[in-house]
Tab-separated table of C-alpha atoms and ligand atoms in Angstrom:
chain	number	residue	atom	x	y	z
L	1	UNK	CA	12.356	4.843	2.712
L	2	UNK	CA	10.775	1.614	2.226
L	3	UNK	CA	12.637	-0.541	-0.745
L	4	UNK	CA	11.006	-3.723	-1.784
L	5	UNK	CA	13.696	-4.065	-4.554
L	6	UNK	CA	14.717	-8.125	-5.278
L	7	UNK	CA	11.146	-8.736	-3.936
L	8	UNK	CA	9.314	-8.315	-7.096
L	9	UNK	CA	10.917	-10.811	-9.520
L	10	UNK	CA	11.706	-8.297	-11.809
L	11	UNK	CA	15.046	-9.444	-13.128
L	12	UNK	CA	18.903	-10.710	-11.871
L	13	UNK	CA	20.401	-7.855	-13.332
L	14	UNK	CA	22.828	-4.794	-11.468
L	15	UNK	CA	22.508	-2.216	-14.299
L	16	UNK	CA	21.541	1.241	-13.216
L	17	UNK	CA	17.536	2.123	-13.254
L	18	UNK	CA	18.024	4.983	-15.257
L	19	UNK	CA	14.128	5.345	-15.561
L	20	UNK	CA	12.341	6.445	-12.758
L	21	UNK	CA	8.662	6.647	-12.572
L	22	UNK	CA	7.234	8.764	-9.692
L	23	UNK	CA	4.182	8.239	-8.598
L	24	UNK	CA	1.186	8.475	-5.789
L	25	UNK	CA	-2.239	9.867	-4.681
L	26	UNK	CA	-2.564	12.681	-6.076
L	27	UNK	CA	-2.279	16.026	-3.466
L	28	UNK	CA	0.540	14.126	-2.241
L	29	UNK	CA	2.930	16.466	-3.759
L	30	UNK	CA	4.356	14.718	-6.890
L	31	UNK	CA	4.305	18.320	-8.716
L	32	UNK	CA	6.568	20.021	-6.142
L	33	UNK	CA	8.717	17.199	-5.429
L	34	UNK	CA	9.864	17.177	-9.600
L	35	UNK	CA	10.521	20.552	-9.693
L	36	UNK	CA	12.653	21.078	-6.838
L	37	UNK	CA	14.647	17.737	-8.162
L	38	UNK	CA	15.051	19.774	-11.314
L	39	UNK	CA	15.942	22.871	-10.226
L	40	UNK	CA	18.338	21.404	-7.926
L	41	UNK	CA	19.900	18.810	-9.716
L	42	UNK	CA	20.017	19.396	-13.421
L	43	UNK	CA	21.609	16.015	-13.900
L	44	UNK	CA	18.660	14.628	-13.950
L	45	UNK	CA	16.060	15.156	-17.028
L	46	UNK	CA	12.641	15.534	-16.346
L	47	UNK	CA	10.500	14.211	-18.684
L	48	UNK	CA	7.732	16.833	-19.876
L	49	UNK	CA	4.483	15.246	-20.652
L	50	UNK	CA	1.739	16.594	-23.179
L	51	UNK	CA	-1.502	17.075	-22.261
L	52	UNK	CA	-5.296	18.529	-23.403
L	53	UNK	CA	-5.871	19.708	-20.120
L	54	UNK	CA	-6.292	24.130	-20.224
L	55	UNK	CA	-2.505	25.644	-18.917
L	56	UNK	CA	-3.046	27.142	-15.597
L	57	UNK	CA	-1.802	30.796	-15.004
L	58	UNK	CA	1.697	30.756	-15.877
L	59	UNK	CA	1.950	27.320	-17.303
L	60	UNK	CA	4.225	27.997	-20.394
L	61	UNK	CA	3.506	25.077	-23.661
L	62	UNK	CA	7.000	23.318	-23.376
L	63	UNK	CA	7.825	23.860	-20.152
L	64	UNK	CA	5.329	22.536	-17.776
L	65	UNK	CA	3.711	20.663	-20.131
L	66	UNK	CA	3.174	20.611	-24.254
L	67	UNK	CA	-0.331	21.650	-24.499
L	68	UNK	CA	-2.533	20.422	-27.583
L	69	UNK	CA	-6.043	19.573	-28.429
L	70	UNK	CA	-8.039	16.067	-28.485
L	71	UNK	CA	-7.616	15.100	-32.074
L	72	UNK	CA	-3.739	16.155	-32.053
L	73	UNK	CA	-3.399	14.393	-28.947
L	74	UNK	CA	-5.162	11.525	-30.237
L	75	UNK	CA	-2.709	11.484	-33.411
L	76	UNK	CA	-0.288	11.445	-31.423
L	77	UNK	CA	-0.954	8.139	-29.795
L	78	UNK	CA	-2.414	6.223	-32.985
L	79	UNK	CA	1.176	7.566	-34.514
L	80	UNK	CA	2.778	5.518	-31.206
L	81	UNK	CA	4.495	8.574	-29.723
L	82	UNK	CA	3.940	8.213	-26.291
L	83	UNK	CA	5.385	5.909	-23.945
L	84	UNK	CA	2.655	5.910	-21.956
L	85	UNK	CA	-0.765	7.709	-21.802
L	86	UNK	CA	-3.460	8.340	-19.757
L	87	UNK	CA	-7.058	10.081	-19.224
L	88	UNK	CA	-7.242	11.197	-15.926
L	89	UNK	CA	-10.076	13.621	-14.241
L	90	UNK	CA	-11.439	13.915	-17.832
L	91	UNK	CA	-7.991	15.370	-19.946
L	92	UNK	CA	-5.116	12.846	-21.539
L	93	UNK	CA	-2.001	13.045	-20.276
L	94	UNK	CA	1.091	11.402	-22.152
L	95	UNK	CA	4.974	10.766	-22.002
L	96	UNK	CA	6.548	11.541	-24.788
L	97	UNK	CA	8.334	8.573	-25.908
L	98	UNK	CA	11.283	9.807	-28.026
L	99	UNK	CA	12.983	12.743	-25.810
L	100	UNK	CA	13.070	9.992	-23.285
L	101	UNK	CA	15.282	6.959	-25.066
L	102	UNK	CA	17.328	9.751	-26.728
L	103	UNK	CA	18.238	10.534	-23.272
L	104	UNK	CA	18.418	7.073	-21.832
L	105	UNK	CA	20.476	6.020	-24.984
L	106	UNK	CA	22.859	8.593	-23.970
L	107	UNK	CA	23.488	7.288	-20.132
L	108	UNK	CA	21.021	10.273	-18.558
L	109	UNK	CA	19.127	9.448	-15.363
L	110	UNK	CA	15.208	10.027	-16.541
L	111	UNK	CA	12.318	11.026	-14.121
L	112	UNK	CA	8.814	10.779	-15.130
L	113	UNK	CA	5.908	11.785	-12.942
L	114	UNK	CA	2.868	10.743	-13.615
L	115	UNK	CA	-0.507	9.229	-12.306
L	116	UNK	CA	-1.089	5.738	-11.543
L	117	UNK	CA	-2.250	4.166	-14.594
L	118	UNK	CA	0.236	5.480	-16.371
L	119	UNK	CA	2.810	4.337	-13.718
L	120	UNK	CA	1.279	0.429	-14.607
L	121	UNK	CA	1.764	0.696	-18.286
L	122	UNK	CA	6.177	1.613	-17.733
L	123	UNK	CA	5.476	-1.279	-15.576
L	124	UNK	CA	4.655	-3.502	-18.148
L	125	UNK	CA	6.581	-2.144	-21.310
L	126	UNK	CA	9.707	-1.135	-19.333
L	127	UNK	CA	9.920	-3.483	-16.354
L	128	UNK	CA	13.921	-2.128	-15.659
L	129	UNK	CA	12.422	1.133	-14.634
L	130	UNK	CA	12.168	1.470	-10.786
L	131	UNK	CA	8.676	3.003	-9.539
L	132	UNK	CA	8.526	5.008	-7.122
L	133	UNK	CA	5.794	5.870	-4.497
L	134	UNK	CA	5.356	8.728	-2.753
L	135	UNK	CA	3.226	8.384	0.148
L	136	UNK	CA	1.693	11.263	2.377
L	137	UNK	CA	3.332	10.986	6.157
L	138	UNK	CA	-0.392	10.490	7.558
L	139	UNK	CA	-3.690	9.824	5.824
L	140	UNK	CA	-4.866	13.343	7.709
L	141	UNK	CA	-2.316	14.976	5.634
L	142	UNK	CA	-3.789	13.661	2.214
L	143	UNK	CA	-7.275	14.344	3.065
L	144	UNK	CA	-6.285	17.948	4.732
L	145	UNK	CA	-4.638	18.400	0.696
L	146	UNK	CA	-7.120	16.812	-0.960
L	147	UNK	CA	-10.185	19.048	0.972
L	148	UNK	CA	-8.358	21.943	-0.458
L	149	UNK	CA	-9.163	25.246	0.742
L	150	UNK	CA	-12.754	23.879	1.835
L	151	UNK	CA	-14.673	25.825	-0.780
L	152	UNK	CA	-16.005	22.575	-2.516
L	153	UNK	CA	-19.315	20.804	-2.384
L	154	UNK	CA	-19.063	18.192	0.469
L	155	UNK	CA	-19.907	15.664	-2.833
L	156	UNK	CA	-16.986	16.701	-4.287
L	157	UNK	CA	-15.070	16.382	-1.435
L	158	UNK	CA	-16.149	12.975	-1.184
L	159	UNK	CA	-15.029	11.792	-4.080
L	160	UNK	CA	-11.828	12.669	-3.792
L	161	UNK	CA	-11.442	11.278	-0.359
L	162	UNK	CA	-12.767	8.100	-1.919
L	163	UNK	CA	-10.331	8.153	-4.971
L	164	UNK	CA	-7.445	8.959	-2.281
L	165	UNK	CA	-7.955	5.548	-0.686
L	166	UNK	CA	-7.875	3.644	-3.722
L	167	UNK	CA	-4.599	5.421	-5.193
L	168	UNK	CA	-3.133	4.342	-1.678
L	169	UNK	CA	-3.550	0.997	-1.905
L	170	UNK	CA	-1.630	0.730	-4.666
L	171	UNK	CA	1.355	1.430	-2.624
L	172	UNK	CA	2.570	-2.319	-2.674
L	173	UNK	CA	2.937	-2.104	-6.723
L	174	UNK	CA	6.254	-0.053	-6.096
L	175	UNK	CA	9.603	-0.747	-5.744
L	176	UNK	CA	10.632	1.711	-3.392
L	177	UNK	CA	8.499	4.534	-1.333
L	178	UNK	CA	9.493	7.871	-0.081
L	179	UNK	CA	7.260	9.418	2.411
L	180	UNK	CA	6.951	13.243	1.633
L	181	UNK	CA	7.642	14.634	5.140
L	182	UNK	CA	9.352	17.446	3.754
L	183	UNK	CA	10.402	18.271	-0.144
L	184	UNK	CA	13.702	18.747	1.079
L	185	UNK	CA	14.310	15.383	3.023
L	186	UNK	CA	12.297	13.697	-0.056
L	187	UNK	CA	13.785	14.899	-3.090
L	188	UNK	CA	17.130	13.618	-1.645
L	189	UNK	CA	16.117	10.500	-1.234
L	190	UNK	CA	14.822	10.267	-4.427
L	191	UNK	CA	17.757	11.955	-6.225
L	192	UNK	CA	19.947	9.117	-4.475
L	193	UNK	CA	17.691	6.419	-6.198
L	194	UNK	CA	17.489	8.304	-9.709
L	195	UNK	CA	21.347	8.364	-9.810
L	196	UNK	CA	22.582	5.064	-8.090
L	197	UNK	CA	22.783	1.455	-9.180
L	198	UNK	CA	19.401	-0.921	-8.409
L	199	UNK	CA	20.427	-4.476	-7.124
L	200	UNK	CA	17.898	-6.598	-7.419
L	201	UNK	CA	18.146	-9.891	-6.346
X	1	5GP	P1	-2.110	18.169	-13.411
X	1	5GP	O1	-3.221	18.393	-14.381
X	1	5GP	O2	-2.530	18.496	-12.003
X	1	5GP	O3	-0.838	18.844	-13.828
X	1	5GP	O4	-1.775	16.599	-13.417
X	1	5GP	C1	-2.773	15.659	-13.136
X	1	5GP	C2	-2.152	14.293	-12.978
X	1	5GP	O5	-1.595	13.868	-14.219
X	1	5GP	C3	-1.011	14.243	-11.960
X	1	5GP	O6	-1.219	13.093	-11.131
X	1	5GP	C4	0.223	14.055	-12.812
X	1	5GP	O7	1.214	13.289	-12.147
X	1	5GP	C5	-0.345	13.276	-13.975
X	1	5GP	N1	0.479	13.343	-15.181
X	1	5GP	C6	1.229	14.377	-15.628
X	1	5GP	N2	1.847	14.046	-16.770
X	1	5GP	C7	1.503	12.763	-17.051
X	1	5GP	C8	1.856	11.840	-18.097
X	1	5GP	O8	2.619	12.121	-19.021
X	1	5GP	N3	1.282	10.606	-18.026
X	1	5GP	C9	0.434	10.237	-17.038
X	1	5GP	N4	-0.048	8.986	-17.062
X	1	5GP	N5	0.105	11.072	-16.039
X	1	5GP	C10	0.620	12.317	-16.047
């Protein structure tokens, strides 16, 4: 784990971080990382976002995500209900703010995962939230993830190799890192942040 905490002139304070943000490239595993932090430690709540994206096979409204359309999403943030929100690969995606300070009022770790931009908004509005990175253990790893199961067009392909980069070089906006060697290994680590005291310097 890499920690750049006290490095980023975010504060003096000791209080816990009771927000944390994960976030990273995606294919890095952000998805699979949050649910096996839920199932296996119910202390912490993870947030569940809304979206306008389609649910995939067995994506339940509520669970995985709240699912609504454009013009109720966009209600949604004129009415200031999100904490954060973000279009990404052509759908809005969006925290929803109140389940989250009902739960931070009441002492409760909070983890949100989410994509980058989104990520730099909690930065600004909510700079005693920690963010955290997750990095693949090798670029070859990303791109193997991010190639899929090689049935796109090579254009395709491209792109996403290209957006990769980018979303990796934003690595040195977090606080901390975990590199996602195994979910295991990683979800401890990050279950150790969500729950302890930050000191930042
Ligand atoms: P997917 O459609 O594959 O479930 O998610 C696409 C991307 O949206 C992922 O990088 C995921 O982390 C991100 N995402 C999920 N929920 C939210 C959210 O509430 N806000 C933001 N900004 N990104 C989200």
């Amino acid at each position: 784990m890499r920690d750049r905490a006290g490095t980023d002139g975010h504060g003096s304070d000791s209080h816990p971080a009771l927000l944390t943000v994960l976030s990273g490239p995606s294919g890095v595993g952000k998805t699979t990382l949050a649910a096996h932090v839920r199932e296996a430690h119910p202390e912490v709540w993870l947030s569940v976002s809304a979206t306008t994206r389609t649910p995939r096979p067995g994506e339940v409204h509520g669970v995985q995500y709240f699912f609504y359309d454009r013009p109720t999403f966009e209600d949604l943030i004129a009415k200031g209900e999100f904490l954060e929100h973000a279009e990404y690969a052509g759908n809005l995606y969006g925290t929803p703010r109140q389940p989250v300070e009902q739960r931070l009022d009441a002492g409760q770790p909070v983890l949100l995962e989410i994509e980058l931009q989104g990520a730099r908004q909690i930065r600004t509005t909510m700079p005693e939230a920690r963010l955290v990175f997750l990095a693949p253990p090798t670029w070859e790893v990303l791109e193997q993830r991010l190639r899929g199961r090689g049935t796109e067009p090579e254009d395709v392909i491209a792109r996403r190799l290209a957006v990769g980069r980018i979303e990796l070089a934003a690595e040195p906006e977090f606080d901390v890192t975990i590199v996602n060697t195994t979910v295991e290994e990683a979800a401890a680590e990050l279950v150790q942040l969500v729950t302890e005291p930050v000191a930042r310097a």
